[in-house]
Coordinates of C-alpha atoms (C1' of nucleotides) and ligand atoms in Angstrom, one line a residue:
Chain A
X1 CA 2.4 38.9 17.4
X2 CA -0.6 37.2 16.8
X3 CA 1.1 32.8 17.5
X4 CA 2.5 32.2 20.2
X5 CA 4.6 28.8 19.8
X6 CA 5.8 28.6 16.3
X7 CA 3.6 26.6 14.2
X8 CA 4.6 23.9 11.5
X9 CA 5.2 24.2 7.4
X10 CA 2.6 20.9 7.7
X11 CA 0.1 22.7 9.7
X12 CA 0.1 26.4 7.8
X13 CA -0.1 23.5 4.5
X14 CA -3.2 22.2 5.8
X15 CA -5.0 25.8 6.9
X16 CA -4.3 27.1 3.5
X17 CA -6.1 23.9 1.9
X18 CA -8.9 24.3 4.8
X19 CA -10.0 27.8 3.6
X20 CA -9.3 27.0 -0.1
X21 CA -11.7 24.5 0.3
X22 CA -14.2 26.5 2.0
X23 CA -13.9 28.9 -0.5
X24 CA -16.0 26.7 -2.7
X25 CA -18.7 26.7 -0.5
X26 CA -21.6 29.1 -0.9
X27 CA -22.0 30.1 3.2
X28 CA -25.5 31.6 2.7
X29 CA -26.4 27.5 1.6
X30 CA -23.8 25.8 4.3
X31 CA -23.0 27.9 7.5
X32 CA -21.4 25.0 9.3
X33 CA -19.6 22.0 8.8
X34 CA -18.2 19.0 11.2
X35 CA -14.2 18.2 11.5
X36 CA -15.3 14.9 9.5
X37 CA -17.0 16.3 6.2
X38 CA -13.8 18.9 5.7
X39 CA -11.7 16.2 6.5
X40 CA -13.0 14.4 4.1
X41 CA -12.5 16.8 1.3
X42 CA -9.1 17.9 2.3
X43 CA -7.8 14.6 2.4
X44 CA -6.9 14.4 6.2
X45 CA -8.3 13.0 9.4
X46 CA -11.1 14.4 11.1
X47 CA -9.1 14.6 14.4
X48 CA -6.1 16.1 12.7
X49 CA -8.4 18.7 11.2
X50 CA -9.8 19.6 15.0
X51 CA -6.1 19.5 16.3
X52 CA -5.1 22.0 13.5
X53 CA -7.7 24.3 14.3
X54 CA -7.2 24.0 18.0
X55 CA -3.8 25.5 17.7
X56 CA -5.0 28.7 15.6
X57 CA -7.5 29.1 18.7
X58 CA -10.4 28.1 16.5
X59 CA -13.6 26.7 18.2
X60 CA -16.4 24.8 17.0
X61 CA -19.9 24.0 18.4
X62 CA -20.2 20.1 19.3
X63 CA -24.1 20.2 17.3
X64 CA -23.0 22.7 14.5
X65 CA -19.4 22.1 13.6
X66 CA -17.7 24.5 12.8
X67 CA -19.0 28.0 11.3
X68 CA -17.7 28.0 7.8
X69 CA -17.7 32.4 7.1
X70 CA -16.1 32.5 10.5
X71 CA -13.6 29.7 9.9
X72 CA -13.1 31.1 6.6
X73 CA -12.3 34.4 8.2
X74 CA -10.0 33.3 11.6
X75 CA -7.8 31.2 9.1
X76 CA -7.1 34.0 7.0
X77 CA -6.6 36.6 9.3
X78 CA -4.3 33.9 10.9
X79 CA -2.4 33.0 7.6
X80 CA -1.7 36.7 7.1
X81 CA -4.9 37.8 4.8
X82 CA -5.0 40.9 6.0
X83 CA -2.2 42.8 4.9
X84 CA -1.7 42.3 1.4
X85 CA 1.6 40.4 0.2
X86 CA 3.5 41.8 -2.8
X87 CA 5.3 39.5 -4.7
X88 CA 7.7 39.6 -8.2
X89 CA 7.9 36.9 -10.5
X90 CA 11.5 36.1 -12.2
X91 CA 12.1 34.1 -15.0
X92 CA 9.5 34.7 -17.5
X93 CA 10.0 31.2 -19.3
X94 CA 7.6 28.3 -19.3
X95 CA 7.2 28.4 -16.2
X96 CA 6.8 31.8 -15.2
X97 CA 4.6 32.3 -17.8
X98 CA 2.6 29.3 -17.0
X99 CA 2.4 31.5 -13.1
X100 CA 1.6 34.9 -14.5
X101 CA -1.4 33.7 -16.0
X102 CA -2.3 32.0 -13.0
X103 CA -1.8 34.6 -11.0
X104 CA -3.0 37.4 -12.7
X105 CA -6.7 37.6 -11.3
X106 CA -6.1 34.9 -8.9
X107 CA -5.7 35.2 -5.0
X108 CA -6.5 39.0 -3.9
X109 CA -3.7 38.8 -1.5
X110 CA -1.1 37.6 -3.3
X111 CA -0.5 40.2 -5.6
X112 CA 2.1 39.9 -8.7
X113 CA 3.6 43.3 -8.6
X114 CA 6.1 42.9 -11.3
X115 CA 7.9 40.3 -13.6
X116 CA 11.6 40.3 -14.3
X117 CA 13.5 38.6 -17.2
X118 CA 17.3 38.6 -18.6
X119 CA 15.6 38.9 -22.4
X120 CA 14.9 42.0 -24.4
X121 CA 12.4 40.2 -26.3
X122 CA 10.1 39.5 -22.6
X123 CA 11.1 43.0 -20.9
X124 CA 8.8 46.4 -21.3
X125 CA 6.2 44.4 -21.7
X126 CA 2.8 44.2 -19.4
X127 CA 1.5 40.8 -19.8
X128 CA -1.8 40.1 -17.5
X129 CA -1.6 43.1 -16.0
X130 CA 2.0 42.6 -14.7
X131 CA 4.6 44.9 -16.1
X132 CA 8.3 43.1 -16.9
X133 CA 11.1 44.8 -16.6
X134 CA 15.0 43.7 -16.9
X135 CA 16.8 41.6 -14.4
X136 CA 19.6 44.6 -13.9
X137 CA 16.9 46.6 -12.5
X138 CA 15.6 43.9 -10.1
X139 CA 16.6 45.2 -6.6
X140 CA 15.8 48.8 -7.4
X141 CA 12.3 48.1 -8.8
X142 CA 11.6 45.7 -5.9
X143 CA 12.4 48.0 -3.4
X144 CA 10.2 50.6 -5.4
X145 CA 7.7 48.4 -5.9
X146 CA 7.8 46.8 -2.3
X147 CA 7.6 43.3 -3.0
X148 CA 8.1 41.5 -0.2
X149 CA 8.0 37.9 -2.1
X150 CA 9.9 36.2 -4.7
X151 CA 9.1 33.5 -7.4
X152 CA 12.5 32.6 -8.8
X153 CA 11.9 30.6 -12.2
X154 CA 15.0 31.0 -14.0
X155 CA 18.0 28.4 -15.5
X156 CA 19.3 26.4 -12.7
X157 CA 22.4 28.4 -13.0
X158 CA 21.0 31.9 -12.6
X159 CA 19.2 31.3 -9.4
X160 CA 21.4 32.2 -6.6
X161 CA 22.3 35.7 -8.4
X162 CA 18.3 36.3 -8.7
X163 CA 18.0 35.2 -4.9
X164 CA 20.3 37.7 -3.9
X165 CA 19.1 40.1 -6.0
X166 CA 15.7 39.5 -4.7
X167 CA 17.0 39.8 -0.9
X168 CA 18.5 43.1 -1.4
X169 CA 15.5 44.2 -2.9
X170 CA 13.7 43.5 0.2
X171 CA 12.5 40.0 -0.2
X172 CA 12.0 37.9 2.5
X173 CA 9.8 35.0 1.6
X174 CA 11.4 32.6 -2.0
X175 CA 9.9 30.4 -3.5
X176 CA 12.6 28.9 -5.9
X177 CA 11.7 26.4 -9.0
X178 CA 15.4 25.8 -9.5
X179 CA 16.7 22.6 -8.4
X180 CA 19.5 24.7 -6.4
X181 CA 20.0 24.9 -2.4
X182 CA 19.9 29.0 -2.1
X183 CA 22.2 30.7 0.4
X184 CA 20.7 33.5 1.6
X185 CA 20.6 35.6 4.8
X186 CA 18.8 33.8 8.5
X187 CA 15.7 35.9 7.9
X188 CA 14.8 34.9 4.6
X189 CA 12.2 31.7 4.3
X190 CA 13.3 29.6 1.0
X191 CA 10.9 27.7 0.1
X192 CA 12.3 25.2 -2.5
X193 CA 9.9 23.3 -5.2
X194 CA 11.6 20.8 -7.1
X195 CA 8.9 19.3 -9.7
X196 CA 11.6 16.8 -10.9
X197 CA 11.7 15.3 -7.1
X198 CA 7.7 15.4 -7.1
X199 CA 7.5 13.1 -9.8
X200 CA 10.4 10.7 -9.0
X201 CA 8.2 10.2 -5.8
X202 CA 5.5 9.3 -7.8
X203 CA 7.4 7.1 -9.8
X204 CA 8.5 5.0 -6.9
X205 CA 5.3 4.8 -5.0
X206 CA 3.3 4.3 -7.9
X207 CA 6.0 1.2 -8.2
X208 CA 5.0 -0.5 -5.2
X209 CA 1.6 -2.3 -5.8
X210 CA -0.6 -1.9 -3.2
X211 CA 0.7 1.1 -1.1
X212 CA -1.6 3.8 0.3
X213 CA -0.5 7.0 0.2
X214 CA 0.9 9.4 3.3
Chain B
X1 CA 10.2 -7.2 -3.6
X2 CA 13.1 -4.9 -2.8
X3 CA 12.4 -3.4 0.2
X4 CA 11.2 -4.7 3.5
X5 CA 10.3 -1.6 6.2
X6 CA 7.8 0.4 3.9
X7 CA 9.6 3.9 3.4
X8 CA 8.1 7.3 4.1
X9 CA 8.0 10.1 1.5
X10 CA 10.1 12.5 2.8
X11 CA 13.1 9.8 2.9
X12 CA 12.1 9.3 -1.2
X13 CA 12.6 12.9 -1.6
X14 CA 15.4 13.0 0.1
X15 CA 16.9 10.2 -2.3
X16 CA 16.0 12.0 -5.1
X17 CA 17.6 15.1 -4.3
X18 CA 21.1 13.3 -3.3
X19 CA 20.9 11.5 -6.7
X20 CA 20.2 14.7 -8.9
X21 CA 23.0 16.7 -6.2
X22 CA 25.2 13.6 -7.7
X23 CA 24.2 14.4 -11.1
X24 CA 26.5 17.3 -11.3
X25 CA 29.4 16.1 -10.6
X26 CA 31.9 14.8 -12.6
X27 CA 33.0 11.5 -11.5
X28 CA 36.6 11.2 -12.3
X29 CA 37.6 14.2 -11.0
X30 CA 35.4 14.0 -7.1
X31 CA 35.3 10.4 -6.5
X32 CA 33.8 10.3 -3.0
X33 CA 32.0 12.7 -0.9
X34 CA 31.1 13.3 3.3
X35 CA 28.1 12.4 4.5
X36 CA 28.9 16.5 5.7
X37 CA 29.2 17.5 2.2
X38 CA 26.4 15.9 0.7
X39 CA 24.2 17.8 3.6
X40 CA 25.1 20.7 2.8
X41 CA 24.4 21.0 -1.3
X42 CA 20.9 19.2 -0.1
X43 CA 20.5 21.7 2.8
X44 CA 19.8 18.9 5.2
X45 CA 21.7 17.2 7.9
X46 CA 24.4 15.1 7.7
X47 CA 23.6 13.0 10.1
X48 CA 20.0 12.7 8.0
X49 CA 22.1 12.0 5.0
X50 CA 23.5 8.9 7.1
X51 CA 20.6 7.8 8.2
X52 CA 18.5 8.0 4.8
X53 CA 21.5 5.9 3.0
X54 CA 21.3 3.2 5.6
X55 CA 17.7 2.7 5.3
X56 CA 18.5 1.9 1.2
X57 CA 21.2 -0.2 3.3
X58 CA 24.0 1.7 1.3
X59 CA 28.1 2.0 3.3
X60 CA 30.3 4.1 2.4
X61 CA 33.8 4.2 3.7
X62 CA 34.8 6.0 7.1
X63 CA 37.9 7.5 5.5
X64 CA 37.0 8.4 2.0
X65 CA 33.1 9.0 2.5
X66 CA 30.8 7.5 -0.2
X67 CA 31.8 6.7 -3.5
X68 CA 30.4 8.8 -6.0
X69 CA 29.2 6.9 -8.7
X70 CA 28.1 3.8 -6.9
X71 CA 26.0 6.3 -4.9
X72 CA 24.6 7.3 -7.7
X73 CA 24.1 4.0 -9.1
X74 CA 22.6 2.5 -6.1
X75 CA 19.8 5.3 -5.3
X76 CA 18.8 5.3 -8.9
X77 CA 18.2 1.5 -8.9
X78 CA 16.2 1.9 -5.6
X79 CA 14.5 5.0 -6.8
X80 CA 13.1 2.1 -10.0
X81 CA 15.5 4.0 -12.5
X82 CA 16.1 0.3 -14.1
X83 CA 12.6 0.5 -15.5
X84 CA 10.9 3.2 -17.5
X85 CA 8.2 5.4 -16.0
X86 CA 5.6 6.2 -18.9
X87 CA 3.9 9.2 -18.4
X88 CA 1.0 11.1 -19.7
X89 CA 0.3 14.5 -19.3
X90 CA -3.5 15.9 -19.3
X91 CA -4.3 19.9 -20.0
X92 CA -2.1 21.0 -22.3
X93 CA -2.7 24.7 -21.0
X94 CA -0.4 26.9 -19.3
X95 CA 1.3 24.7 -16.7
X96 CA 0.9 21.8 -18.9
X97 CA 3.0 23.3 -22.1
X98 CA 5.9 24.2 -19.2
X99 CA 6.2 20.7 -18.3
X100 CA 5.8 19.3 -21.9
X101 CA 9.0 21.7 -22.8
X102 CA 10.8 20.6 -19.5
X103 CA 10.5 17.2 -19.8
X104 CA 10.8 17.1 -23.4
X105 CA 14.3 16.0 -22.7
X106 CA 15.0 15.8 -19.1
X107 CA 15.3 12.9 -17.2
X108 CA 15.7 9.5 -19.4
X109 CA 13.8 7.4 -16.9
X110 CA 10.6 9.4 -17.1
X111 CA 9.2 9.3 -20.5
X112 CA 6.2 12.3 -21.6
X113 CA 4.7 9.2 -24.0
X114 CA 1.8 11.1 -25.1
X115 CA -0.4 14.6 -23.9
X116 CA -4.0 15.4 -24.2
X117 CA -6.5 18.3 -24.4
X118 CA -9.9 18.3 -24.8
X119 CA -8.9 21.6 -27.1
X120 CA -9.1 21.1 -31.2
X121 CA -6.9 23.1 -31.2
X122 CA -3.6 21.9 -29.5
X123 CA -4.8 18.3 -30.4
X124 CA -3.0 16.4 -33.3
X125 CA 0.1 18.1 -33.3
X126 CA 3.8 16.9 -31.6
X127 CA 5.0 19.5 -29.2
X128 CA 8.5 18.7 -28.4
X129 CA 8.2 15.3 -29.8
X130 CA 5.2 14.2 -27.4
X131 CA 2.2 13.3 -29.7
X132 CA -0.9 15.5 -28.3
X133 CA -4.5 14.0 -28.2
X134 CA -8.2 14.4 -27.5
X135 CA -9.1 13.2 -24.2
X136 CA -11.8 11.7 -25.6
X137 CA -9.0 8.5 -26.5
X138 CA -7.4 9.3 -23.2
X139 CA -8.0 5.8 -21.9
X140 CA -7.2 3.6 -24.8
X141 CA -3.7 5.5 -25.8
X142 CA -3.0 5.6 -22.3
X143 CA -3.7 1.8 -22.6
X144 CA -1.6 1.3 -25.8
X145 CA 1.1 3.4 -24.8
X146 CA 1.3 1.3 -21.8
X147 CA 1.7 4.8 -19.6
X148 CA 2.2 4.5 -16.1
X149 CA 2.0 7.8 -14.4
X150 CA -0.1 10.8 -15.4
X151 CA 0.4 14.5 -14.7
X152 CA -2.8 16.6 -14.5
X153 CA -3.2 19.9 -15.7
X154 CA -6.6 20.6 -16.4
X155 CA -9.0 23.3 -14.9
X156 CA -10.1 22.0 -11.0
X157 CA -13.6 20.9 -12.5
X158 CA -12.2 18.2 -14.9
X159 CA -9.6 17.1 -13.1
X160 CA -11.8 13.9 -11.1
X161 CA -13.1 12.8 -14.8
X162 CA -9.4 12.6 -16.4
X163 CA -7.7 10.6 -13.2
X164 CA -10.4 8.2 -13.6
X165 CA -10.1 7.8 -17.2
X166 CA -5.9 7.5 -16.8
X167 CA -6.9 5.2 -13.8
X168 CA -8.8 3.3 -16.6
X169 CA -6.1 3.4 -18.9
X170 CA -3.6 1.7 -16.2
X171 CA -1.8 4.8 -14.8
X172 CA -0.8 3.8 -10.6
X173 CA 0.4 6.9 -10.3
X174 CA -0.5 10.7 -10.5
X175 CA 0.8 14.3 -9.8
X176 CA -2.2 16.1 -9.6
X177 CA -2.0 20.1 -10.1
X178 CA -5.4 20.7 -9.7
X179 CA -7.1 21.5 -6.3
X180 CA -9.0 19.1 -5.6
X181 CA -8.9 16.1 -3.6
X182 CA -9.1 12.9 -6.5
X183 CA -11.0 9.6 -5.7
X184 CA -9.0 7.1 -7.3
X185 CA -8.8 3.0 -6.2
X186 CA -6.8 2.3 -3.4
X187 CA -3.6 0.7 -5.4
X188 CA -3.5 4.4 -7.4
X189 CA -0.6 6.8 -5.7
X190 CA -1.3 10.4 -5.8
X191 CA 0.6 13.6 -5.5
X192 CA -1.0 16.8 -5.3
X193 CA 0.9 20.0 -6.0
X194 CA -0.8 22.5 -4.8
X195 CA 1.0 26.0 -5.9
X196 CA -1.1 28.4 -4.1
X197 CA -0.6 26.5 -1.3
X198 CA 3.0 26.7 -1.3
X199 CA 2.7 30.5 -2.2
X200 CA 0.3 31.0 1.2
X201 CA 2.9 28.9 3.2
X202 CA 5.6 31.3 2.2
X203 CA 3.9 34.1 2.6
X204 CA 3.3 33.4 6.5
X205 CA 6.6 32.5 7.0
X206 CA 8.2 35.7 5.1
X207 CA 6.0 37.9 7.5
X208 CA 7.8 36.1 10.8
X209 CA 10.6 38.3 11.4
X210 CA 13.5 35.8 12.1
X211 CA 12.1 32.4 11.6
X212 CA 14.6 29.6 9.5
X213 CA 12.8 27.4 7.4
X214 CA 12.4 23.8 8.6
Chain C
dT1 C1' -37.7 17.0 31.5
dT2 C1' -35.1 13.7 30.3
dA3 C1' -32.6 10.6 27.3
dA4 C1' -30.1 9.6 23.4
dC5 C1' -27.0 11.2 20.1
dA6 C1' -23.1 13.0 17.5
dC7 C1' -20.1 16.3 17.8
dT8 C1' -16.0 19.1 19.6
dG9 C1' -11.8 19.9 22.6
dT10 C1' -8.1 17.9 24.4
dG11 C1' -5.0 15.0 27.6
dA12 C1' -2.7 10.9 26.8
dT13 C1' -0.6 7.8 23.8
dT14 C1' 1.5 6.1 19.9
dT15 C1' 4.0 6.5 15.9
dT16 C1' 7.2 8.7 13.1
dT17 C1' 11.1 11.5 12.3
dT18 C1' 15.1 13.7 13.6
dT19 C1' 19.0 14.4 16.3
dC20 C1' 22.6 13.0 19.4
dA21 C1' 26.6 10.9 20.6
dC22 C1' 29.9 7.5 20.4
dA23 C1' 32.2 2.9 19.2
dG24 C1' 34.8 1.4 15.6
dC25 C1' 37.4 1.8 11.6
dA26 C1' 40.6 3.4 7.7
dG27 C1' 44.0 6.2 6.3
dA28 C1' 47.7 9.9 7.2
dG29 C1' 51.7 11.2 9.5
dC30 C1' 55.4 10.2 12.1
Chain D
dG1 C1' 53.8 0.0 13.6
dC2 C1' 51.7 3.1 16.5
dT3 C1' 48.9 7.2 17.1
dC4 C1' 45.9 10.6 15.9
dT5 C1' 42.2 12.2 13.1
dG6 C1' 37.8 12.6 11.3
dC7 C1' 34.7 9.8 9.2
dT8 C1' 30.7 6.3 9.1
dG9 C1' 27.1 3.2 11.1
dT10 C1' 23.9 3.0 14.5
dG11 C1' 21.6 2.4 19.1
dA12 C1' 19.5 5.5 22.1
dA13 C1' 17.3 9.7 23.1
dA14 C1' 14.6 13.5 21.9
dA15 C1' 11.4 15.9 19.3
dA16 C1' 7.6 16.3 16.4
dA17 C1' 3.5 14.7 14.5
dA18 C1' -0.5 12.0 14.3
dT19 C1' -3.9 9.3 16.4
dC20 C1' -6.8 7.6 20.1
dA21 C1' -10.3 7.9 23.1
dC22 C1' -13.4 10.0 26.0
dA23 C1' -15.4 13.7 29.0
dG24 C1' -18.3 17.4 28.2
dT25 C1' -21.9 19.7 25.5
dG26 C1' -25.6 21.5 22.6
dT27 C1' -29.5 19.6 20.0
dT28 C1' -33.1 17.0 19.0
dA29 C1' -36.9 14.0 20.0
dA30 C1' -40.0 11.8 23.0
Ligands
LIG1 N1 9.2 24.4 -17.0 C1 8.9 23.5 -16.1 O1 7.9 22.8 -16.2 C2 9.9 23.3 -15.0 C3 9.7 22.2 -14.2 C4 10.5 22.0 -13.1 C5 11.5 22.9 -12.9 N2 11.7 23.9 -13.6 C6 12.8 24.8 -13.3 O2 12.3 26.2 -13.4 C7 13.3 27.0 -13.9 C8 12.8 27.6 -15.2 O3 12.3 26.7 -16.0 P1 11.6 27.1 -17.4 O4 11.2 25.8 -18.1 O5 10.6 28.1 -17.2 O6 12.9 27.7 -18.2 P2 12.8 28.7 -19.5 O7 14.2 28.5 -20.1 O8 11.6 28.4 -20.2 O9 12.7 30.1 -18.8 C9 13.8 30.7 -18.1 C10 13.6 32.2 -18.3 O10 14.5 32.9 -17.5 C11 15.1 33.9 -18.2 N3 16.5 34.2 -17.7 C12 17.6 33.5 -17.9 N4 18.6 34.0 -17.2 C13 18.0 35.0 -16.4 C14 18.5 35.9 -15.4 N5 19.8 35.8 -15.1 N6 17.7 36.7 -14.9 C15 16.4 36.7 -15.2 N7 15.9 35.9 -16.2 C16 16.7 35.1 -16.7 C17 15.2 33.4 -19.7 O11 15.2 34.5 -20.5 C18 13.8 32.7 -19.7 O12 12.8 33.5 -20.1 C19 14.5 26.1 -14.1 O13 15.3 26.1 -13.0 C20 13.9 24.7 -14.2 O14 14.8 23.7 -13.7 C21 10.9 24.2 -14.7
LIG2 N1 -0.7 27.7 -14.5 C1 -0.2 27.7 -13.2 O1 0.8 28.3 -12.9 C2 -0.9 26.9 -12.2 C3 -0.5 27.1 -10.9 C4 -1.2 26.4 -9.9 C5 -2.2 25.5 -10.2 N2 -2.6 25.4 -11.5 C6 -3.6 24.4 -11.7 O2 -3.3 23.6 -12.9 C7 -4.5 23.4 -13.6 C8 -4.2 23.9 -15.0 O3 -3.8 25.2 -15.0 P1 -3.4 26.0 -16.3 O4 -3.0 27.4 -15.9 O5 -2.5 25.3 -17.1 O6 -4.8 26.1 -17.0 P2 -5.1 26.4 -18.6 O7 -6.5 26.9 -18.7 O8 -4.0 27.2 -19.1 O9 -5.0 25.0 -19.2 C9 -5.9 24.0 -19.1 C10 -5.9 23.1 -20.3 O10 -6.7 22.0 -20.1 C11 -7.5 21.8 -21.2 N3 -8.7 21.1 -20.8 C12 -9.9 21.6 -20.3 N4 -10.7 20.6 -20.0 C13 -10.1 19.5 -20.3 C14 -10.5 18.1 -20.2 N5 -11.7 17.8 -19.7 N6 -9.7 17.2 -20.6 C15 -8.5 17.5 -21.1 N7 -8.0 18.8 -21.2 C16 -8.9 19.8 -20.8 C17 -7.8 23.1 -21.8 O11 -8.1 23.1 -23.2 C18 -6.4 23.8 -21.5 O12 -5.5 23.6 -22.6 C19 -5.6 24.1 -12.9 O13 -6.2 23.1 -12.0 C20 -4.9 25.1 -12.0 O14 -5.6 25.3 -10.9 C21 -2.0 26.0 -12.5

DNA sequence: TTAACACTGTGATTTTTTTCACAGCAGAGC
DNA sequence: GCTCTGCTGTGAAAAAAATCACAGTGTTAA
């Protein structure tokens, strides 16, 4: 029960790329920095930056800025650092494959727990560390495994059966690659990334001539 | 000159997903389609979906809904499908070879015209019929392939150097996979994709109990 | 000790985006 | 040909998001 009034996909967005960025920093050579010089580096406004923070209950000192090891540390207790998140990969294509790797030794608190394809050839395997195993046994090793996220990176057409799949298992956080709208039960959060929409954006803004971006 | 109220990028999105929605049908068989209908495979509003096609200032009928193909028709001449989108994709690592196989021979409108690595290895060869280079030439066959839009897939700490050398070579447009925030001149457009981003927004919102997405 | 400064926190405001709600229309049924 | 239905197009309202702008404050410098 830590937020009170539900906060914003924009505004978790922006925390996540706060910390990231302070992540880079080496806190024993920068302890604090203002609302302006993150801004800067994230991309956004320095009063959008000190609104965000306001509503995670963050403060600053008006000389100082903002503490980075403590900002560092009250954005990801907020964004759910603490207790570790557990998440199976399926669809180990191009894609997936591209996400194991990246995942492998990559954020401590998002953990790949297991890997799940439809072919013999990419099942029994352990590749970075992450053991596959067959679709059929999705739900079961899910629940075994308790994963409570799910990367779905299979054919357009196998999705929604992965989805549920996923759900049963005990999945309640998606993150789907497939260009398909996912039905799935009130409680589950889909998020859906379409790259093909990405870069027909691109296309169209990078169409107009002089047109700032936001 | 085609459009007069500059339009925001969620509306683009929005376009692009009707369009690719449209994509699966077949046209002789489901002429027309509800604003209600269309919603719903988008997982938006309908009213949205009303709103969004007036903006392109597209009608459709009150008794038959929009017509299908000249739906289609029309948001892919406002999404700039008449004209070819080069692009160029940088980093042929992990992520990069995933999109080198997927848009190998997706969409017809946007065109992988060449790919480069700073890696011996993976340069001079064709990977799914996309020429692969060294980086070191980014510039000029960005130039003499008259590309338009680059993808970057490099590691985060070459990422600045290769927009500015696309930047050089003519690209206005960029999806940028890297994290980090790209200086580029103010007629460039650019996307980032942050994944691990995504993955921390998810990951809050699968530990709310009952929150929909939106 | 005081003054000047540059920052944060935040109410107020503006801008943008979404939703509501309904007039008006086209076709179906009678 | 009239009525009923369920849709679109769209002003108006609401909601959400971003920005403004400034009072309050810790810090430094004189
Ligand atoms: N590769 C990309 O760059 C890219 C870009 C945008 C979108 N996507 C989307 O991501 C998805 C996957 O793309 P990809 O390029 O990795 O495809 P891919 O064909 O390379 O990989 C798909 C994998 O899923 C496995 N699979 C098939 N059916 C399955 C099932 N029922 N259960 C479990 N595994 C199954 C296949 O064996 C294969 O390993 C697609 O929906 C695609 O539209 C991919
Ligand atoms: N793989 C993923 O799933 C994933 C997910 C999220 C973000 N990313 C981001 O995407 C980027 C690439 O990730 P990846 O996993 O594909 O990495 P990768 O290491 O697999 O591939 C990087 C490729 O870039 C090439 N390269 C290095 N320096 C270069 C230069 N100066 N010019 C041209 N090419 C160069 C390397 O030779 C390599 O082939 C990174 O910024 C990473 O943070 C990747």
């Amino acid at each position: 029960m830590p937020e009170r009034t539900s906060i914003s996909k924009r505004v978790i967005e922006r925390l996540s790329e706060y910390r990231s960025t302070l992540d880079e920093f080496d806190t024993t050579e920068t302890r604090s920095i203002y609302s302006h010089d993150l801004a800067k580096l994230c991309g956004v406004t320095a009063a959008q930056v000190r609104r965000d923070l306001m509503t995670i209950g963050f403060s600053g000192s008006s000389a100082k800025g903002y503490d980075v090891s403590e900002l560092q540390q009250t954005v990801g207790d907020f964004l759910g650092f603490g207790e570790e998140r557990r998440m199976a990969l399926v669809g180990i294509g191009h894609l997936g494959r591209a996400l194991l790797d990246f995942f492998a030794d990559r954020n401590p608190k998002l953990i790949l727990c297991a890997a799940f394809d439809i072919n013999e050839m990419r099942i029994n395997r352990v590749i970075h560390g992450v053991r596959c195993y067959a679709v059929s046994q999705l739900t079961e090793v899910a629940k075994e495994k308790r994963a409570n996220m799910g990367i779905i990176t299979v054919p357009d057409a196998a999705a929604q059966d992965v989805a549920t799949a996923l759900v049963e298992g005990g999945v309640s956080g998606l993150l789907n690659f497939a260009p398909v709208q996912l039905r799935v039960p009130n409680h589950v959060f889909v998020e859906n990334l379409n790259i093909s929409t990405v870069l027909e954006k691109v296309a169209y803004f990078a169409g107009q001539s002089g047109d700032k971006e936001r």
